[in-house]
């Protein structure tokens, strides 16, 4: 069952990894960007770095689900939600034309050698509020949602194990979101070829999977968690 349910998820990730190769900066570009980390020029590289981490999280979840470790995916899903917010936040100067002090602080922390691995260089609440107030981004597509509430579906309740079906659908939701995030990253980087390829791929997904549009625009976990008549469960580990 796992291989069948996850087949499309794997295909999405493979497609995006191929597109990321076109977005990766050359060594010369990286050296040039390192000397201008406080400027808008560093934003595409910062977005790409978070997007690479996002895709790595999707692959890690695949490995856990393949071994039946469903409840252990909650933390990674939480991280994916934060990565999602970070990429949208970093795109705002390109959308709104304003590099704010919060963006400058984020870029300084992300580029500094003393902060390798630091995850949230700015206040998460301030970051979310800035996204909500942004006027030049499509809020119907790039939605924010309460992750704590959404991820309750992966929290074991007493002796009841976690549903692998819900985890796989949640993984699919974040994979679809990755397509949108790659479109946004390519747009800010000015790579119209990657942007066009991802938009075409999104249209392809909508053709082969009628639920794609709903998954892209609606958190899948609250919508479908109780819809299955015969849910599949795995033992909590």
mmCIF file of C-alpha atoms in Angstrom:
data_model
loop_
_atom_site.group_PDB
_atom_site.id
_atom_site.type_symbol
_atom_site.label_atom_id
_atom_site.label_comp_id
_atom_site.label_asym_id
_atom_site.label_seq_id
_atom_site.Cartn_x
_atom_site.Cartn_y
_atom_site.Cartn_z
ATOM 1 C CA UNK A 1 0.000 0.000 0.000
ATOM 2 C CA UNK A 2 2.792 2.420 0.910
ATOM 3 C CA UNK A 3 4.479 2.282 -2.505
ATOM 4 C CA UNK A 4 1.193 2.863 -4.342
ATOM 5 C CA UNK A 5 0.049 5.747 -2.137
ATOM 6 C CA UNK A 6 3.452 7.454 -2.139
ATOM 7 C CA UNK A 7 4.271 7.035 -5.833
ATOM 8 C CA UNK A 8 3.033 10.492 -6.864
ATOM 9 C CA UNK A 9 4.667 12.091 -3.817
ATOM 10 C CA UNK A 10 8.031 10.643 -4.879
ATOM 11 C CA UNK A 11 7.526 11.827 -8.457
ATOM 12 C CA UNK A 12 6.855 15.384 -7.288
ATOM 13 C CA UNK A 13 10.008 15.437 -5.170
ATOM 14 C CA UNK A 14 12.142 14.042 -8.011
ATOM 15 C CA UNK A 15 10.799 16.674 -10.405
ATOM 16 C CA UNK A 16 11.546 19.500 -7.969
ATOM 17 C CA UNK A 17 15.048 18.242 -7.204
ATOM 18 C CA UNK A 18 15.790 18.392 -10.930
ATOM 19 C CA UNK A 19 14.486 21.983 -11.109
ATOM 20 C CA UNK A 20 16.585 22.987 -8.100
ATOM 21 C CA UNK A 21 19.754 22.098 -9.992
ATOM 22 C CA UNK A 22 18.991 24.934 -12.407
ATOM 23 C CA UNK A 23 18.474 27.366 -9.527
ATOM 24 C CA UNK A 24 21.661 26.538 -7.616
ATOM 25 C CA UNK A 25 24.162 29.416 -7.865
ATOM 26 C CA UNK A 26 27.649 28.870 -9.232
ATOM 27 C CA UNK A 27 30.706 29.099 -6.973
ATOM 28 C CA UNK A 28 31.407 32.599 -8.301
ATOM 29 C CA UNK A 29 27.850 33.695 -7.578
ATOM 30 C CA UNK A 30 28.058 32.280 -4.040
ATOM 31 C CA UNK A 31 31.274 34.207 -3.365
ATOM 32 C CA UNK A 32 29.720 37.391 -4.677
ATOM 33 C CA UNK A 33 26.572 36.908 -2.595
ATOM 34 C CA UNK A 34 28.540 36.262 0.585
ATOM 35 C CA UNK A 35 29.909 39.796 0.376
ATOM 36 C CA UNK A 36 26.407 41.301 0.064
ATOM 37 C CA UNK A 37 24.392 39.247 2.553
ATOM 38 C CA UNK A 38 22.539 42.285 3.855
ATOM 39 C CA UNK A 39 21.172 43.235 0.459
ATOM 40 C CA UNK A 40 18.272 42.053 -1.607
ATOM 41 C CA UNK A 41 20.685 40.190 -3.868
ATOM 42 C CA UNK A 42 21.069 37.454 -1.245
ATOM 43 C CA UNK A 43 17.344 36.734 -0.959
ATOM 44 C CA UNK A 44 17.038 34.191 -3.833
ATOM 45 C CA UNK A 45 19.980 32.201 -2.410
ATOM 46 C CA UNK A 46 18.435 32.281 1.072
ATOM 47 C CA UNK A 47 15.086 31.108 -0.311
ATOM 48 C CA UNK A 48 16.806 28.320 -2.227
ATOM 49 C CA UNK A 49 18.653 27.195 0.897
ATOM 50 C CA UNK A 50 15.377 26.883 2.819
ATOM 51 C CA UNK A 51 13.730 25.129 -0.135
ATOM 52 C CA UNK A 52 16.530 22.538 -0.220
ATOM 53 C CA UNK A 53 15.932 21.943 3.492
ATOM 54 C CA UNK A 54 12.189 21.636 2.809
ATOM 55 C CA UNK A 55 12.719 18.923 0.200
ATOM 56 C CA UNK A 56 15.136 17.120 2.517
ATOM 57 C CA UNK A 57 12.373 17.072 5.125
ATOM 58 C CA UNK A 58 9.952 15.537 2.639
ATOM 59 C CA UNK A 59 12.454 12.783 1.862
ATOM 60 C CA UNK A 60 13.065 12.155 5.568
ATOM 61 C CA UNK A 61 9.323 11.748 6.129
ATOM 62 C CA UNK A 62 9.200 9.259 3.262
ATOM 63 C CA UNK A 63 11.853 7.139 4.980
ATOM 64 C CA UNK A 64 10.019 7.238 8.317
ATOM 65 C CA UNK A 65 6.671 6.304 6.767
ATOM 66 C CA UNK A 66 8.295 3.471 4.832
ATOM 67 C CA UNK A 67 9.476 1.998 8.151
ATOM 68 C CA UNK A 68 6.162 2.625 9.939
ATOM 69 C CA UNK A 69 7.396 5.455 12.161
ATOM 70 C CA UNK A 70 4.323 7.642 11.680
ATOM 71 C CA UNK A 71 4.197 9.619 14.921
ATOM 72 C CA UNK A 72 7.866 10.544 14.523
ATOM 73 C CA UNK A 73 6.998 12.576 11.422
ATOM 74 C CA UNK A 74 5.211 15.266 13.451
ATOM 75 C CA UNK A 75 8.362 17.212 14.233
ATOM 76 C CA UNK A 76 9.485 17.229 10.609
ATOM 77 C CA UNK A 77 6.045 18.323 9.415
ATOM 78 C CA UNK A 78 6.289 21.171 11.917
ATOM 79 C CA UNK A 79 9.649 22.157 10.443
ATOM 80 C CA UNK A 80 8.196 22.041 6.916
ATOM 81 C CA UNK A 81 5.521 24.493 8.023
ATOM 82 C CA UNK A 82 8.186 26.878 9.318
ATOM 83 C CA UNK A 83 10.227 26.507 6.110
ATOM 84 C CA UNK A 84 7.073 27.285 4.137
ATOM 85 C CA UNK A 85 6.584 30.510 6.091
ATOM 86 C CA UNK A 86 10.259 31.468 5.746
ATOM 87 C CA UNK A 87 10.195 31.203 1.951
ATOM 88 C CA UNK A 88 7.052 33.329 1.686
ATOM 89 C CA UNK A 89 8.532 35.869 4.110
ATOM 90 C CA UNK A 90 11.759 36.086 2.103
ATOM 91 C CA UNK A 91 9.794 36.679 -1.111
ATOM 92 C CA UNK A 92 8.035 39.777 0.226
ATOM 93 C CA UNK A 93 10.712 42.361 -0.693
ATOM 94 C CA UNK A 94 10.424 41.205 -4.295
ATOM 95 C CA UNK A 95 6.617 41.355 -4.056
ATOM 96 C CA UNK A 96 6.311 44.608 -2.093
ATOM 97 C CA UNK A 97 9.562 46.344 -3.038
ATOM 98 C CA UNK A 98 10.672 46.875 0.577
ATOM 99 C CA UNK A 99 13.599 45.265 2.379
ATOM 100 C CA UNK A 100 12.525 45.583 6.019
ATOM 101 C CA UNK A 101 14.764 45.476 9.123
ATOM 102 C CA UNK A 102 13.317 42.013 9.831
ATOM 103 C CA UNK A 103 14.516 40.809 6.449
ATOM 104 C CA UNK A 104 17.939 42.319 7.028
ATOM 105 C CA UNK A 105 18.182 40.579 10.409
ATOM 106 C CA UNK A 106 17.122 37.262 8.850
ATOM 107 C CA UNK A 107 19.692 37.580 6.064
ATOM 108 C CA UNK A 108 22.518 38.506 8.442
ATOM 109 C CA UNK A 109 21.747 35.472 10.613
ATOM 110 C CA UNK A 110 21.338 33.111 7.660
ATOM 111 C CA UNK A 111 24.643 34.184 6.099
ATOM 112 C CA UNK A 112 26.755 34.345 9.268
ATOM 113 C CA UNK A 113 29.181 31.524 10.004
ATOM 114 C CA UNK A 114 28.322 31.808 13.711
ATOM 115 C CA UNK A 115 24.731 30.892 13.010
ATOM 116 C CA UNK A 116 24.977 27.823 10.775
ATOM 117 C CA UNK A 117 21.990 25.686 11.637
ATOM 118 C CA UNK A 118 20.118 28.444 13.457
ATOM 119 C CA UNK A 119 16.498 27.999 12.511
ATOM 120 C CA UNK A 120 14.446 31.066 13.414
ATOM 121 C CA UNK A 121 16.580 34.211 13.245
ATOM 122 C CA UNK A 122 13.548 36.491 13.630
ATOM 123 C CA UNK A 123 10.406 36.293 15.728
ATOM 124 C CA UNK A 124 8.002 33.750 14.256
ATOM 125 C CA UNK A 125 5.014 35.916 15.256
ATOM 126 C CA UNK A 126 6.465 39.000 13.562
ATOM 127 C CA UNK A 127 7.259 36.963 10.480
ATOM 128 C CA UNK A 128 3.693 35.641 10.232
ATOM 129 C CA UNK A 129 2.162 39.047 10.840
ATOM 130 C CA UNK A 130 4.235 40.535 8.026
ATOM 131 C CA UNK A 131 3.038 37.788 5.669
ATOM 132 C CA UNK A 132 -0.605 38.355 6.653
ATOM 133 C CA UNK A 133 -0.311 42.094 6.061
ATOM 134 C CA UNK A 134 1.430 41.770 2.680
ATOM 135 C CA UNK A 135 -0.737 43.166 -0.093
ATOM 136 C CA UNK A 136 1.066 41.893 -3.175
ATOM 137 C CA UNK A 137 0.941 38.154 -2.529
ATOM 138 C CA UNK A 138 -1.900 35.769 -3.345
ATOM 139 C CA UNK A 139 -3.167 34.821 0.098
ATOM 140 C CA UNK A 140 -5.626 32.324 -1.398
ATOM 141 C CA UNK A 141 -2.685 30.293 -2.692
ATOM 142 C CA UNK A 142 0.019 30.924 -0.099
ATOM 143 C CA UNK A 143 -2.108 30.293 2.969
ATOM 144 C CA UNK A 144 -0.912 30.200 6.529
ATOM 145 C CA UNK A 145 -2.651 27.871 8.956
ATOM 146 C CA UNK A 146 -2.419 26.838 12.621
ATOM 147 C CA UNK A 147 0.117 24.008 12.454
ATOM 148 C CA UNK A 148 -0.400 22.898 16.032
ATOM 149 C CA UNK A 149 -4.073 22.256 15.361
ATOM 150 C CA UNK A 150 -3.375 20.656 11.984
ATOM 151 C CA UNK A 151 -0.760 18.267 13.356
ATOM 152 C CA UNK A 152 -3.022 16.961 16.112
ATOM 153 C CA UNK A 153 -4.061 14.275 13.631
ATOM 154 C CA UNK A 154 -0.595 12.745 14.034
ATOM 155 C CA UNK A 155 -0.628 12.771 17.826
ATOM 156 C CA UNK A 156 -1.360 9.323 19.316
ATOM 157 C CA UNK A 157 -4.460 9.297 21.491
ATOM 158 C CA UNK A 158 -3.991 6.856 24.353
ATOM 159 C CA UNK A 159 -3.586 3.366 22.940
ATOM 160 C CA UNK A 160 -4.833 4.438 19.499
ATOM 161 C CA UNK A 161 -1.994 4.479 16.946
ATOM 162 C CA UNK A 162 -1.470 7.123 14.279
ATOM 163 C CA UNK A 163 -3.123 6.819 10.873
ATOM 164 C CA UNK A 164 -0.638 6.201 8.072
ATOM 165 C CA UNK A 165 -3.280 7.328 5.561
ATOM 166 C CA UNK A 166 -3.440 10.766 7.167
ATOM 167 C CA UNK A 167 0.362 11.031 7.245
ATOM 168 C CA UNK A 168 0.619 10.106 3.544
ATOM 169 C CA UNK A 169 -2.048 12.660 2.595
ATOM 170 C CA UNK A 170 -0.304 15.282 4.714
ATOM 171 C CA UNK A 171 2.953 14.448 2.921
ATOM 172 C CA UNK A 172 1.148 14.875 -0.407
ATOM 173 C CA UNK A 173 -0.147 18.272 0.726
ATOM 174 C CA UNK A 174 3.349 19.496 1.589
ATOM 175 C CA UNK A 175 4.714 18.075 -1.680
ATOM 176 C CA UNK A 176 2.138 20.103 -3.637
ATOM 177 C CA UNK A 177 3.111 23.151 -1.595
ATOM 178 C CA UNK A 178 6.734 22.534 -2.583
ATOM 179 C CA UNK A 179 5.764 23.079 -6.231
ATOM 180 C CA UNK A 180 4.333 26.489 -5.334
ATOM 181 C CA UNK A 181 7.376 27.367 -3.241
ATOM 182 C CA UNK A 182 9.663 26.481 -6.161
ATOM 183 C CA UNK A 183 7.582 28.731 -8.434
ATOM 184 C CA UNK A 184 7.975 31.564 -5.930
ATOM 185 C CA UNK A 185 11.720 30.988 -5.530
ATOM 186 C CA UNK A 186 12.251 30.883 -9.300
ATOM 187 C CA UNK A 187 10.200 34.072 -9.714
ATOM 188 C CA UNK A 188 12.333 35.971 -7.185
ATOM 189 C CA UNK A 189 15.514 34.550 -8.753
ATOM 190 C CA UNK A 190 14.323 35.666 -12.181
ATOM 191 C CA UNK A 191 14.527 32.160 -13.651
ATOM 192 C CA UNK A 192 11.510 32.096 -15.930
ATOM 193 C CA UNK A 193 12.357 28.655 -17.345
ATOM 194 C CA UNK A 194 12.105 26.954 -13.945
ATOM 195 C CA UNK A 195 9.047 28.998 -13.058
ATOM 196 C CA UNK A 196 7.319 27.999 -16.289
ATOM 197 C CA UNK A 197 8.267 24.329 -15.867
ATOM 198 C CA UNK A 198 6.805 24.244 -12.357
ATOM 199 C CA UNK A 199 3.600 25.988 -13.409
ATOM 200 C CA UNK A 200 3.194 23.483 -16.239
ATOM 201 C CA UNK A 201 3.862 20.645 -13.813
ATOM 202 C CA UNK A 202 1.239 21.996 -11.433
ATOM 203 C CA UNK A 203 -1.261 22.006 -14.325
ATOM 204 C CA UNK A 204 -0.210 18.419 -15.098
ATOM 205 C CA UNK A 205 -0.867 17.422 -11.473
ATOM 206 C CA UNK A 206 -4.324 18.952 -11.642
ATOM 207 C CA UNK A 207 -5.061 16.852 -14.718
ATOM 208 C CA UNK A 208 -3.916 13.514 -13.266
ATOM 209 C CA UNK A 209 -5.229 14.088 -9.747
ATOM 210 C CA UNK A 210 -8.639 15.806 -9.446
ATOM 211 C CA UNK A 211 -7.964 16.605 -5.774
ATOM 212 C CA UNK A 212 -4.800 18.580 -6.485
ATOM 213 C CA UNK A 213 -6.430 22.012 -6.510
ATOM 214 C CA UNK A 214 -8.148 21.342 -3.192
ATOM 215 C CA UNK A 215 -4.919 20.019 -1.674
ATOM 216 C CA UNK A 216 -2.997 23.083 -2.810
ATOM 217 C CA UNK A 217 -5.483 25.563 -1.395
ATOM 218 C CA UNK A 218 -6.893 23.692 1.605
ATOM 219 C CA UNK A 219 -5.096 21.978 4.488
ATOM 220 C CA UNK A 220 -5.796 18.305 3.814
ATOM 221 C CA UNK A 221 -5.496 17.000 7.355
ATOM 222 C CA UNK A 222 -8.600 18.592 8.856
ATOM 223 C CA UNK A 223 -10.632 17.997 5.719
ATOM 224 C CA UNK A 224 -9.957 14.290 5.158
ATOM 225 C CA UNK A 225 -8.877 12.954 8.501
ATOM 226 C CA UNK A 226 -12.268 11.424 9.221
ATOM 227 C CA UNK A 227 -13.430 10.699 5.696
ATOM 228 C CA UNK A 228 -11.999 7.233 5.208
ATOM 229 C CA UNK A 229 -14.344 4.399 6.034
ATOM 230 C CA UNK A 230 -11.514 1.925 6.605
ATOM 231 C CA UNK A 231 -8.455 3.807 7.872
ATOM 232 C CA UNK A 232 -5.090 2.086 7.935
ATOM 233 C CA UNK A 233 -3.105 2.276 11.148
ATOM 234 C CA UNK A 234 0.439 1.428 12.052
ATOM 235 C CA UNK A 235 1.876 0.697 15.445
ATOM 236 C CA UNK A 236 3.388 3.671 17.244
ATOM 237 C CA UNK A 237 7.160 3.323 17.679
#
